[in-house]
Tab-separated table of C-alpha atoms in Angstrom:
chain	number	residue	atom	x	y	z
A	23	MET	CA	-2.614	-38.761	-12.219
A	24	ILE	CA	-2.004	-35.110	-13.022
A	25	SER	CA	1.687	-34.683	-14.008
A	26	PRO	CA	3.651	-31.886	-11.703
A	27	THR	CA	4.388	-30.010	-14.897
A	28	TYR	CA	1.029	-29.504	-15.959
A	29	LEU	CA	-0.125	-28.159	-12.602
A	30	THR	CA	3.127	-25.843	-12.581
A	31	LEU	CA	1.929	-24.507	-16.219
A	32	LEU	CA	-1.675	-24.385	-15.188
A	33	SER	CA	-0.838	-22.236	-12.317
A	34	LEU	CA	1.045	-19.894	-14.315
A	35	ILE	CA	-1.912	-19.530	-16.843
A	36	LEU	CA	-4.245	-18.806	-14.133
A	37	ALA	CA	-2.408	-16.960	-11.981
A	38	PRO	CA	-2.925	-13.063	-12.366
A	39	PRO	CA	-0.323	-10.934	-13.464
A	40	GLN	CA	0.788	-8.267	-11.108
A	41	LYS	CA	-0.276	-5.090	-12.247
A	42	LEU	CA	1.903	-2.282	-11.075
A	43	ALA	CA	2.037	1.665	-12.517
A	44	VAL	CA	4.614	4.142	-12.094
A	45	ASP	CA	3.705	7.958	-11.980
A	46	SER	CA	6.920	9.114	-12.884
A	47	SER	CA	5.929	13.006	-13.780
A	48	THR	CA	6.627	14.246	-10.274
A	49	ALA	CA	10.074	16.397	-9.221
A	50	GLN	CA	10.779	13.495	-6.677
A	51	TRP	CA	10.882	11.036	-9.325
A	52	THR	CA	13.622	12.820	-11.036
A	53	MET	CA	15.475	13.987	-8.243
A	54	HIS	CA	15.590	10.686	-6.569
A	55	GLN	CA	15.251	8.230	-9.398
A	56	LEU	CA	17.812	5.484	-7.689
A	57	ARG	CA	15.956	5.338	-4.808
A	58	ALA	CA	12.234	5.431	-6.448
A	59	ASP	CA	13.451	2.441	-8.216
A	60	SER	CA	14.634	0.797	-4.995
A	61	VAL	CA	11.125	1.567	-3.806
A	62	ILE	CA	9.312	0.509	-6.533
A	63	ASN	CA	11.322	-3.095	-6.592
A	64	ILE	CA	10.323	-3.489	-2.926
A	65	VAL	CA	6.702	-2.667	-3.546
A	66	ARG	CA	6.260	-5.015	-6.484
A	67	ARG	CA	7.922	-8.175	-4.410
A	68	LEU	CA	5.852	-7.134	-1.611
A	69	GLN	CA	2.450	-7.005	-4.050
A	70	GLY	CA	2.532	-10.542	-4.291
A	71	ALA	CA	3.854	-11.769	-1.093
A	72	LEU	CA	0.943	-9.650	0.815
A	73	ASP	CA	-1.713	-11.219	-1.742
A	74	LEU	CA	-2.190	-8.020	-3.872
A	75	ASP	CA	-1.471	-9.262	-6.952
A	76	ARG	CA	-5.097	-9.315	-8.317
A	77	TRP	CA	-4.919	-5.341	-7.606
A	78	THR	CA	-3.432	-2.628	-9.774
A	79	LEU	CA	-0.744	-0.353	-7.806
A	80	THR	CA	-0.125	2.980	-8.427
A	81	VAL	CA	2.941	4.237	-7.176
A	82	ARG	CA	4.290	8.175	-7.381
A	83	PHE	CA	6.840	10.277	-5.203
A	84	ASP	CA	5.605	13.540	-4.087
A	85	SER	CA	5.845	15.935	-1.316
A	86	LEU	CA	2.742	15.252	0.986
A	87	ALA	CA	1.745	17.762	3.194
A	88	ASP	CA	-1.327	18.853	4.579
A	89	ASP	CA	-2.803	20.780	7.759
A	90	GLU	CA	-1.342	17.951	10.235
A	91	GLY	CA	2.424	18.555	8.573
A	92	GLU	CA	4.354	16.507	6.075
A	93	TRP	CA	3.677	12.640	5.166
A	94	GLU	CA	6.189	9.719	5.073
A	95	ALA	CA	3.513	7.797	2.645
A	96	TRP	CA	0.087	8.291	1.897
A	97	THR	CA	-2.325	5.278	0.425
A	98	GLU	CA	-5.905	5.649	-1.218
A	99	ALA	CA	-7.591	2.364	-2.506
A	100	ALA	CA	-10.850	1.755	-4.250
A	101	PRO	CA	-11.584	-2.026	-3.164
A	102	GLU	CA	-14.434	-2.416	-5.562
A	103	TYR	CA	-11.967	-1.819	-8.399
A	104	ARG	CA	-9.139	-3.554	-6.895
A	105	GLU	CA	-6.996	-0.178	-7.438
A	106	ALA	CA	-4.816	1.572	-4.776
A	107	GLU	CA	-2.382	4.747	-5.254
A	108	ILE	CA	0.449	4.875	-2.995
A	109	ALA	CA	2.499	8.148	-2.928
A	110	PHE	CA	5.852	8.176	-1.022
A	111	ASN	CA	7.655	11.341	0.449
A	112	LEU	CA	10.904	9.863	-0.470
A	113	PRO	CA	13.063	12.359	1.669
A	114	LEU	CA	11.053	10.954	4.521
A	115	VAL	CA	11.220	7.519	3.725
A	116	LEU	CA	13.601	6.182	6.230
A	117	ALA	CA	12.752	2.421	5.938
A	118	ALA	CA	11.733	2.044	2.333
A	119	CYS	CA	10.463	-1.898	3.064
A	120	ASN	CA	8.209	-1.195	6.141
A	121	THR	CA	6.847	2.020	4.767
A	122	ALA	CA	5.475	-0.078	1.933
A	123	ILE	CA	4.489	-2.835	3.915
A	124	HIS	CA	2.587	-0.096	6.002
A	125	GLU	CA	1.198	1.301	2.960
A	126	LEU	CA	0.003	-2.404	1.979
A	127	LEU	CA	-1.899	-2.884	4.719
A	128	HIS	CA	-3.917	0.176	4.234
A	129	VAL	CA	-4.898	-1.194	1.003
A	130	HIS	CA	-6.090	-4.720	2.542
A	131	LEU	CA	-8.076	-2.585	5.312
A	132	TRP	CA	-9.441	-0.060	3.433
A	133	ALA	CA	-12.610	-1.112	2.708
A	134	TYR	CA	-13.571	-1.769	6.880
A	135	THR	CA	-12.322	1.459	7.608
A	136	ALA	CA	-14.302	3.358	5.115
A	137	ILE	CA	-17.365	1.395	7.062
A	138	ALA	CA	-16.097	2.136	9.991
A	139	GLU	CA	-15.678	6.066	9.336
A	140	GLU	CA	-19.303	6.199	8.220
A	141	PHE	CA	-20.400	5.345	11.831
A	142	VAL	CA	-18.497	7.753	13.349
A	143	GLU	CA	-18.569	10.687	11.030
A	144	ASN	CA	-20.354	12.782	13.126
A	145	ASN	CA	-18.318	12.199	16.164
A	146	GLU	CA	-15.048	13.705	16.037
A	147	PHE	CA	-13.457	12.280	18.894
A	148	ALA	CA	-14.584	8.645	17.642
A	149	ALA	CA	-13.190	9.454	14.171
A	150	ARG	CA	-9.697	10.405	15.650
A	151	HIS	CA	-9.696	7.410	17.775
A	152	LEU	CA	-10.530	5.095	14.782
A	153	ARG	CA	-7.388	6.591	12.791
A	154	LYS	CA	-5.739	6.568	15.368
A	155	GLU	CA	-6.160	2.700	16.240
A	156	GLU	CA	-5.832	1.684	12.386
A	157	GLU	CA	-2.390	3.216	12.580
A	158	LEU	CA	-1.449	1.513	15.577
A	159	LEU	CA	-2.796	-1.776	13.940
A	160	VAL	CA	-0.872	-1.344	10.743
A	161	THR	CA	1.904	-0.324	12.524
A	162	THR	CA	2.264	-3.042	14.806
A	163	LEU	CA	1.399	-5.457	11.738
A	164	ALA	CA	4.299	-3.826	9.527
A	165	ALA	CA	6.708	-4.325	12.100
A	166	ALA	CA	5.669	-8.232	12.488
A	167	LEU	CA	5.996	-8.559	8.575
A	168	GLU	CA	9.176	-6.676	8.153
A	169	LYS	CA	11.026	-9.554	10.045
A	170	GLN	CA	9.352	-12.140	7.323
A	171	LEU	CA	9.552	-9.924	4.163
A	172	CYS	CA	12.490	-7.563	4.244
């Protein structure tokens, strides 16, 4: 029979370390460092809870704007390398835990969304609908998970 102590040690050896990098080169990091530290701690905790501990996550804090307006947060992922970057626009982040869950769920869905986008790339109506439905799904799941994780 294998001892519980041996199993605990084995699980610690085999468990992948969480990889979380922080881009501290932005003005938002400097201006809102306490808030940024809080968001980083939330992402670090959720990374394991949402089974992203085998991923390398990079967190940065920056203004996020495009032709559609300003964004609260933004995610880009490379599932084949298990890498993702999550950017937070700190002045717009009202519920940090919910926002972090939302963005981490985008990491999980990234590969599926990328495949779906290839099917609708020549159909702007379908592409808009796909983005809207993905946001609805992620928002709904984040609200449900927030009750358990935050």
